[in-house]
Amino acid sequence: MNSTGRLDGLNDAFSKNFITFVFGIIINCINGTFVYTYFKSEVLHQDPRYVLYIHLVINDMIMLTFSVVLHIFTYTIPLTFAPCCIILLILVTTTKNSPLNLAGMAVERYIAVCRPLHHAQICTVQRAYALIALIWVVSLIPALTDIMVVLATQPLSVLSRIVICYPSYLYNTPYHKAQSVAVQVLLFSFVVLTLIITYLKVLCAAQAASGSDQASARNAHNTILLHGVQLLICTLSFISPLINLILLATLPQDRTNILFVNFLFTNVLPRLLSPLIYGVRDKKFSSLIRLHFCCKYCNSIENKVNLVGLRRRSKQR
């Protein structure tokens, strides 16, 4: 997050906010097409795989929206402690949701390939919703703890104080630093181990299978491999402060530009990966998108043609 945006001139500030806003709108519109397709297709509601996938897309949309809003507020509206905490609460929670959701999707693929006879009993839609609720609870606890520590250690006047709305500035006690390191290490250790174990097991199943089962297993282990790629990109948002420190030490004269470019590549553009990696690649989802939007487009053209025909008839009369 470009927390020092006010150091920019008026033209630079406008350009950066305009670019951020446009990227945010475009990416959310693309993600919105997948959300629209999901809610219009009842067949997708019955598959826990797509329930977890669409949760990942919606989570990315929420994260991107609040990231863009906070970026624009940094340049335009001084934020006090209370609204800043609310925005950071949502951002921190949704950021942690993504890797946990990827782990859940990997486990679902593992069960589908390695335990196919038990998949229908284990991976139900109700359990997918329960897993999503658990993911939100697990991600929400550290974010709430950060706020409670600040409230416990600072006077109540902090609620009306104007702050730099950035986690490392707002949550800067030794407890916050220790908790941040512990949570990130535990979170990514768990997710990375889950992805590695499920990938290896699915890979073994693909080598042992034959015919259509082998093709299904290969598709599954390719999907889990893509989970790993997306997890790697998810880590960019966690290591962006370190990237900032390295680049700022090398090029201190380009401070605001470095912060802005880092923000774009670690917070904004990665939100486009979920639909591109899963939605476009998935044959069922991509075919439903074409079905819904092509039919809508064809119906729109047909209605226009009918309207033109009615107007011509009325003129002839």
Tab-separated table of C-alpha atoms in Angstrom:
chain	number	residue	atom	x	y	z
A	1	MET	CA	0.000	0.000	0.000
A	2	ASN	CA	1.319	3.383	-0.969
A	3	SER	CA	1.065	4.858	2.475
A	4	THR	CA	3.141	7.885	1.538
A	5	GLY	CA	1.025	8.898	-1.403
A	6	ARG	CA	0.725	12.536	-0.274
A	7	LEU	CA	4.408	13.057	-1.189
A	8	ASP	CA	3.363	12.870	-4.863
A	9	GLY	CA	2.484	15.916	-6.911
A	10	LEU	CA	-1.104	16.489	-8.005
A	11	ASN	CA	-0.608	15.003	-11.490
A	12	ASP	CA	1.235	11.948	-10.166
A	13	ALA	CA	-1.367	11.397	-7.452
A	14	PHE	CA	-4.222	11.638	-9.970
A	15	SER	CA	-2.463	9.280	-12.418
A	16	LYS	CA	-1.772	6.638	-9.770
A	17	ASN	CA	-5.295	6.760	-8.374
A	18	PHE	CA	-6.792	6.643	-11.867
A	19	ILE	CA	-4.666	3.626	-12.850
A	20	THR	CA	-5.522	1.837	-9.597
A	21	PHE	CA	-9.232	2.581	-9.977
A	22	VAL	CA	-9.359	1.441	-13.626
A	23	PHE	CA	-7.490	-1.802	-12.887
A	24	GLY	CA	-9.779	-2.434	-9.921
A	25	ILE	CA	-12.930	-1.939	-12.004
A	26	ILE	CA	-11.685	-4.111	-14.897
A	27	ILE	CA	-10.560	-6.979	-12.652
A	28	ASN	CA	-13.751	-6.903	-10.576
A	29	CYS	CA	-15.862	-6.900	-13.756
A	30	ILE	CA	-13.992	-9.974	-15.031
A	31	ASN	CA	-14.392	-11.695	-11.670
A	32	GLY	CA	-18.028	-10.569	-11.607
A	33	THR	CA	-18.760	-12.519	-14.801
A	34	PHE	CA	-17.687	-15.721	-13.036
A	35	VAL	CA	-19.785	-14.903	-9.975
A	36	TYR	CA	-22.792	-14.124	-12.196
A	37	THR	CA	-22.337	-17.396	-14.119
A	38	TYR	CA	-22.093	-19.371	-10.881
A	39	PHE	CA	-25.312	-17.977	-9.407
A	40	LYS	CA	-27.163	-18.411	-12.703
A	41	SER	CA	-26.144	-22.079	-13.054
A	42	GLU	CA	-27.772	-24.399	-10.546
A	43	VAL	CA	-25.553	-27.299	-11.609
A	44	LEU	CA	-22.528	-25.486	-10.155
A	45	HIS	CA	-24.242	-25.071	-6.767
A	46	GLN	CA	-24.234	-28.845	-6.325
A	47	ASP	CA	-20.460	-29.253	-6.686
A	48	PRO	CA	-18.302	-28.384	-3.632
A	49	ARG	CA	-15.368	-27.725	-5.960
A	50	TYR	CA	-17.181	-24.766	-7.535
A	51	VAL	CA	-18.486	-23.579	-4.161
A	52	LEU	CA	-14.883	-23.247	-2.941
A	53	TYR	CA	-13.796	-21.721	-6.240
A	54	ILE	CA	-16.458	-19.010	-6.247
A	55	HIS	CA	-15.656	-18.208	-2.612
A	56	LEU	CA	-12.056	-17.607	-3.712
A	57	VAL	CA	-13.244	-15.253	-6.474
A	58	ILE	CA	-15.597	-13.317	-4.168
A	59	ASN	CA	-12.866	-13.116	-1.520
A	60	ASP	CA	-10.497	-11.641	-4.147
A	61	MET	CA	-13.143	-9.106	-5.173
A	62	ILE	CA	-13.608	-7.965	-1.563
A	63	MET	CA	-9.837	-7.761	-1.041
A	64	LEU	CA	-9.323	-5.789	-4.249
A	65	THR	CA	-12.192	-3.373	-3.556
A	66	PHE	CA	-10.917	-2.442	-0.103
A	67	SER	CA	-7.300	-2.250	-1.325
A	68	VAL	CA	-8.286	0.249	-4.006
A	69	VAL	CA	-10.496	2.216	-1.601
A	70	LEU	CA	-7.693	2.437	0.965
A	71	HIS	CA	-5.207	3.485	-1.711
A	72	ILE	CA	-7.493	6.326	-2.862
A	73	PHE	CA	-8.261	7.364	0.735
A	74	THR	CA	-4.515	7.602	1.384
A	75	TYR	CA	-4.361	10.439	-1.138
A	76	THR	CA	-7.687	12.132	-0.456
A	77	ILE	CA	-9.153	11.564	3.031
A	78	PRO	CA	-7.200	11.443	6.323
A	79	LEU	CA	-8.336	8.320	8.165
A	80	THR	CA	-8.798	8.041	11.903
A	81	PHE	CA	-8.084	4.886	13.894
A	82	ALA	CA	-11.611	3.401	13.851
A	83	PRO	CA	-12.337	3.364	10.077
A	84	CYS	CA	-8.729	2.383	9.393
A	85	CYS	CA	-9.061	-0.641	11.691
A	86	ILE	CA	-12.255	-1.740	9.946
A	87	ILE	CA	-10.608	-1.574	6.509
A	88	LEU	CA	-7.467	-3.363	7.728
A	89	LEU	CA	-9.593	-5.994	9.473
A	90	ILE	CA	-11.250	-6.873	6.159
A	91	LEU	CA	-7.988	-6.713	4.191
A	92	VAL	CA	-5.972	-8.845	6.617
A	93	THR	CA	-8.776	-11.418	6.897
A	94	THR	CA	-9.337	-11.768	3.149
A	95	THR	CA	-5.577	-11.956	2.524
A	96	LYS	CA	-5.309	-14.965	4.855
A	97	ASN	CA	-8.468	-16.520	3.405
A	98	SER	CA	-6.887	-17.078	-0.027
A	99	PRO	CA	-4.147	-19.604	0.896
A	100	LEU	CA	-6.496	-21.484	3.237
A	101	ASN	CA	-9.105	-21.703	0.478
A	102	LEU	CA	-6.442	-23.024	-1.929
A	103	ALA	CA	-5.562	-25.736	0.592
A	104	GLY	CA	-9.236	-26.732	0.844
A	105	MET	CA	-9.532	-26.945	-2.951
A	106	ALA	CA	-6.390	-29.110	-3.114
A	107	VAL	CA	-7.773	-31.534	-0.509
A	108	GLU	CA	-11.055	-31.765	-2.434
A	109	ARG	CA	-9.156	-32.693	-5.626
A	110	TYR	CA	-7.103	-35.257	-3.708
A	111	ILE	CA	-10.248	-36.945	-2.371
A	112	ALA	CA	-11.862	-36.887	-5.824
A	113	VAL	CA	-8.897	-38.729	-7.379
A	114	CYS	CA	-7.537	-40.926	-4.559
A	115	ARG	CA	-10.826	-41.652	-2.735
A	116	PRO	CA	-13.410	-41.505	-5.538
A	117	LEU	CA	-15.840	-43.915	-3.861
A	118	HIS	CA	-15.963	-41.729	-0.753
A	119	HIS	CA	-15.906	-38.349	-2.511
A	120	ALA	CA	-19.683	-37.899	-2.595
A	121	GLN	CA	-19.967	-38.642	1.145
A	122	ILE	CA	-16.958	-36.604	2.294
A	123	CYS	CA	-17.093	-33.604	-0.052
A	124	THR	CA	-20.626	-32.288	0.213
A	125	VAL	CA	-21.869	-28.776	-0.437
A	126	GLN	CA	-22.804	-28.371	3.233
A	127	ARG	CA	-19.267	-29.268	4.306
A	128	ALA	CA	-17.868	-26.837	1.734
A	129	TYR	CA	-19.911	-24.039	3.329
A	130	ALA	CA	-18.777	-25.181	6.786
A	131	LEU	CA	-15.154	-25.097	5.606
A	132	ILE	CA	-15.639	-21.561	4.272
A	133	ALA	CA	-17.055	-20.461	7.645
A	134	LEU	CA	-14.086	-22.084	9.423
A	135	ILE	CA	-11.645	-20.304	7.080
A	136	TRP	CA	-13.202	-16.929	7.930
A	137	VAL	CA	-13.068	-17.629	11.659
A	138	VAL	CA	-9.413	-18.743	11.543
A	139	SER	CA	-8.419	-15.700	9.469
A	140	LEU	CA	-10.483	-13.271	11.539
A	141	ILE	CA	-8.984	-14.177	14.929
A	142	PRO	CA	-5.465	-12.711	14.333
A	143	ALA	CA	-6.942	-9.532	12.809
A	144	LEU	CA	-9.254	-9.020	15.801
A	145	THR	CA	-6.401	-9.765	18.197
A	146	ASP	CA	-4.307	-6.981	16.636
A	147	ILE	CA	-7.084	-4.451	17.267
A	148	MET	CA	-7.707	-5.633	20.826
A	149	VAL	CA	-4.001	-5.328	21.697
A	150	VAL	CA	-3.945	-1.727	20.463
A	151	LEU	CA	-7.094	-0.885	22.428
A	152	ALA	CA	-5.634	-2.526	25.555
A	153	THR	CA	-2.290	-0.722	25.342
A	154	GLN	CA	-3.374	2.700	24.024
A	155	PRO	CA	-5.686	5.345	25.544
A	156	LEU	CA	-9.223	5.652	24.168
A	157	SER	CA	-8.237	8.927	22.503
A	158	VAL	CA	-6.499	6.800	19.859
A	159	LEU	CA	-9.935	6.176	18.312
A	160	SER	CA	-10.108	9.776	17.057
A	161	ARG	CA	-6.441	10.090	16.097
A	162	ILE	CA	-5.502	10.424	12.410
A	163	VAL	CA	-3.226	7.523	11.501
A	164	ILE	CA	-1.212	6.150	8.593
A	165	CYS	CA	-3.471	3.287	7.577
A	166	TYR	CA	-0.889	0.566	7.099
A	167	PRO	CA	-0.514	-2.539	9.313
A	168	SER	CA	3.174	-2.062	10.145
A	169	TYR	CA	2.510	1.533	11.234
A	170	LEU	CA	-0.685	0.877	13.152
A	171	TYR	CA	0.262	-2.448	14.761
A	172	ASN	CA	3.868	-1.824	15.779
A	173	THR	CA	4.204	-3.327	19.269
A	174	PRO	CA	6.580	-6.276	19.875
A	175	TYR	CA	3.517	-8.494	20.392
A	176	HIS	CA	2.142	-7.540	16.987
A	177	LYS	CA	5.451	-8.347	15.282
A	178	ALA	CA	5.771	-11.702	17.053
A	179	GLN	CA	2.165	-12.623	16.312
A	180	SER	CA	2.512	-11.620	12.641
A	181	VAL	CA	5.585	-13.814	12.160
A	182	ALA	CA	4.051	-16.767	14.039
A	183	VAL	CA	0.730	-16.617	12.153
A	184	GLN	CA	2.370	-16.309	8.746
A	185	VAL	CA	4.821	-19.153	9.409
A	186	LEU	CA	2.071	-21.463	10.711
A	187	LEU	CA	-0.351	-20.499	7.947
A	188	PHE	CA	2.015	-21.032	5.054
A	189	SER	CA	3.647	-24.100	6.554
A	190	PHE	CA	0.212	-25.709	6.830
A	191	VAL	CA	-0.860	-24.677	3.323
A	192	VAL	CA	2.443	-25.592	1.647
A	193	LEU	CA	2.531	-29.006	3.333
A	194	THR	CA	-1.084	-29.620	2.319
A	195	LEU	CA	-0.365	-28.748	-1.305
A	196	ILE	CA	2.824	-30.839	-1.443
A	197	ILE	CA	1.237	-33.928	0.138
A	198	THR	CA	-1.919	-33.793	-1.995
A	199	TYR	CA	0.104	-33.146	-5.162
A	200	LEU	CA	2.413	-36.102	-4.557
A	201	LYS	CA	-0.460	-38.445	-3.758
A	202	VAL	CA	-2.429	-37.369	-6.826
A	203	LEU	CA	0.729	-37.694	-8.933
A	204	CYS	CA	1.177	-41.275	-7.715
A	205	ALA	CA	-2.483	-41.979	-8.455
A	206	ALA	CA	-2.062	-40.598	-11.993
A	207	GLN	CA	0.883	-42.905	-12.663
A	208	ALA	CA	-0.995	-45.928	-11.326
A	209	ALA	CA	-4.261	-45.187	-13.134
A	210	SER	CA	-5.187	-46.056	-16.690
A	211	GLY	CA	-7.500	-44.711	-19.375
A	212	SER	CA	-9.988	-42.030	-18.335
A	213	ASP	CA	-8.934	-42.341	-14.686
A	214	GLN	CA	-5.384	-41.444	-15.646
A	215	ALA	CA	-6.557	-38.379	-17.575
A	216	SER	CA	-8.678	-37.273	-14.607
A	217	ALA	CA	-5.770	-37.747	-12.199
A	218	ARG	CA	-3.403	-35.798	-14.438
A	219	ASN	CA	-5.886	-32.969	-14.675
A	220	ALA	CA	-6.201	-32.966	-10.879
A	221	HIS	CA	-2.464	-32.855	-10.209
A	222	ASN	CA	-2.116	-30.052	-12.781
A	223	THR	CA	-4.806	-28.153	-10.887
A	224	ILE	CA	-3.001	-28.650	-7.566
A	225	LEU	CA	0.228	-27.493	-9.208
A	226	LEU	CA	-1.589	-24.322	-10.254
A	227	HIS	CA	-2.716	-23.939	-6.624
A	228	GLY	CA	0.953	-23.900	-5.718
A	229	VAL	CA	1.687	-21.225	-8.328
A	230	GLN	CA	-1.144	-19.075	-7.026
A	231	LEU	CA	0.012	-19.632	-3.448
A	232	LEU	CA	3.451	-18.383	-4.480
A	233	ILE	CA	1.847	-15.252	-5.903
A	234	CYS	CA	-0.293	-14.877	-2.749
A	235	THR	CA	2.923	-14.630	-0.738
A	236	LEU	CA	3.773	-11.439	-2.626
A	237	SER	CA	1.300	-9.496	-0.485
A	238	PHE	CA	3.033	-10.799	2.656
A	239	ILE	CA	6.556	-10.044	1.517
A	240	SER	CA	5.760	-6.671	-0.097
A	241	PRO	CA	7.173	-4.786	2.957
A	242	LEU	CA	10.459	-6.640	2.483
A	243	ILE	CA	10.436	-5.836	-1.245
A	244	ASN	CA	9.837	-2.188	-0.376
A	245	LEU	CA	12.766	-2.131	2.047
A	246	ILE	CA	15.175	-3.643	-0.495
A	247	LEU	CA	14.120	-1.408	-3.376
A	248	LEU	CA	13.939	1.761	-1.281
A	249	ALA	CA	17.447	1.142	0.040
A	250	THR	CA	18.666	0.841	-3.565
A	251	LEU	CA	16.609	3.643	-5.158
A	252	PRO	CA	15.513	6.058	-2.402
A	253	GLN	CA	14.841	8.858	-4.921
A	254	ASP	CA	12.008	6.804	-6.488
A	255	ARG	CA	10.237	6.104	-3.194
A	256	THR	CA	6.619	6.828	-4.217
A	257	ASN	CA	6.944	5.123	-7.613
A	258	ILE	CA	8.423	1.991	-6.013
A	259	LEU	CA	5.613	1.840	-3.452
A	260	PHE	CA	2.972	2.280	-6.152
A	261	VAL	CA	4.398	-0.340	-8.562
A	262	ASN	CA	4.861	-2.796	-5.688
A	263	PHE	CA	1.249	-2.203	-4.646
A	264	LEU	CA	0.000	-2.901	-8.187
A	265	PHE	CA	1.979	-6.117	-8.624
A	266	THR	CA	1.400	-7.548	-5.139
A	267	ASN	CA	-2.158	-6.417	-4.320
A	268	VAL	CA	-4.078	-5.549	-7.487
A	269	LEU	CA	-2.978	-7.638	-10.485
A	270	PRO	CA	-2.822	-11.015	-8.621
A	271	ARG	CA	-6.583	-10.757	-8.070
A	272	LEU	CA	-6.997	-11.517	-11.771
A	273	LEU	CA	-5.397	-14.950	-11.425
A	274	SER	CA	-8.344	-16.880	-9.951
A	275	PRO	CA	-10.616	-16.553	-13.007
A	276	LEU	CA	-7.749	-16.988	-15.463
A	277	ILE	CA	-6.260	-20.068	-13.774
A	278	TYR	CA	-9.475	-21.888	-12.846
A	279	GLY	CA	-12.499	-20.411	-14.587
A	280	VAL	CA	-11.153	-20.123	-18.131
A	281	ARG	CA	-9.254	-23.419	-17.847
A	282	ASP	CA	-12.288	-25.323	-16.492
A	283	LYS	CA	-14.345	-26.624	-19.442
A	284	LYS	CA	-17.649	-26.700	-17.582
A	285	PHE	CA	-17.298	-23.157	-16.264
A	286	SER	CA	-16.055	-21.678	-19.552
A	287	SER	CA	-18.855	-23.363	-21.509
A	288	LEU	CA	-21.464	-21.992	-19.104
A	289	ILE	CA	-20.000	-18.491	-19.434
A	290	ARG	CA	-20.283	-18.693	-23.220
A	291	LEU	CA	-23.795	-20.092	-22.926
A	292	HIS	CA	-25.081	-17.348	-20.615
A	293	PHE	CA	-23.426	-14.376	-22.276
A	294	CYS	CA	-23.845	-15.553	-25.876
A	295	CYS	CA	-27.536	-16.255	-25.278
A	296	LYS	CA	-27.935	-12.871	-23.630
A	297	TYR	CA	-26.182	-11.186	-26.572
A	298	CYS	CA	-28.249	-13.099	-29.141
A	299	ASN	CA	-31.491	-12.271	-27.328
A	300	SER	CA	-30.499	-8.608	-27.235
A	301	ILE	CA	-29.882	-8.583	-31.011
A	302	GLU	CA	-33.153	-10.428	-31.647
A	303	ASN	CA	-35.090	-7.925	-29.541
A	304	LYS	CA	-33.513	-5.021	-31.436
A	305	VAL	CA	-34.381	-6.615	-34.794
A	306	ASN	CA	-37.975	-7.207	-33.673
A	307	LEU	CA	-38.225	-3.615	-32.433
A	308	VAL	CA	-36.957	-2.256	-35.769
A	309	GLY	CA	-39.457	-4.474	-37.587
A	310	LEU	CA	-42.354	-3.201	-35.472
A	311	ARG	CA	-41.347	0.406	-36.100
A	312	ARG	CA	-41.218	-0.162	-39.867
A	313	ARG	CA	-44.659	-1.809	-39.885
A	314	SER	CA	-46.136	1.029	-37.854
A	315	LYS	CA	-44.717	3.591	-40.329
A	316	GLN	CA	-46.109	1.653	-43.312
A	317	ARG	CA	-49.552	1.771	-41.730
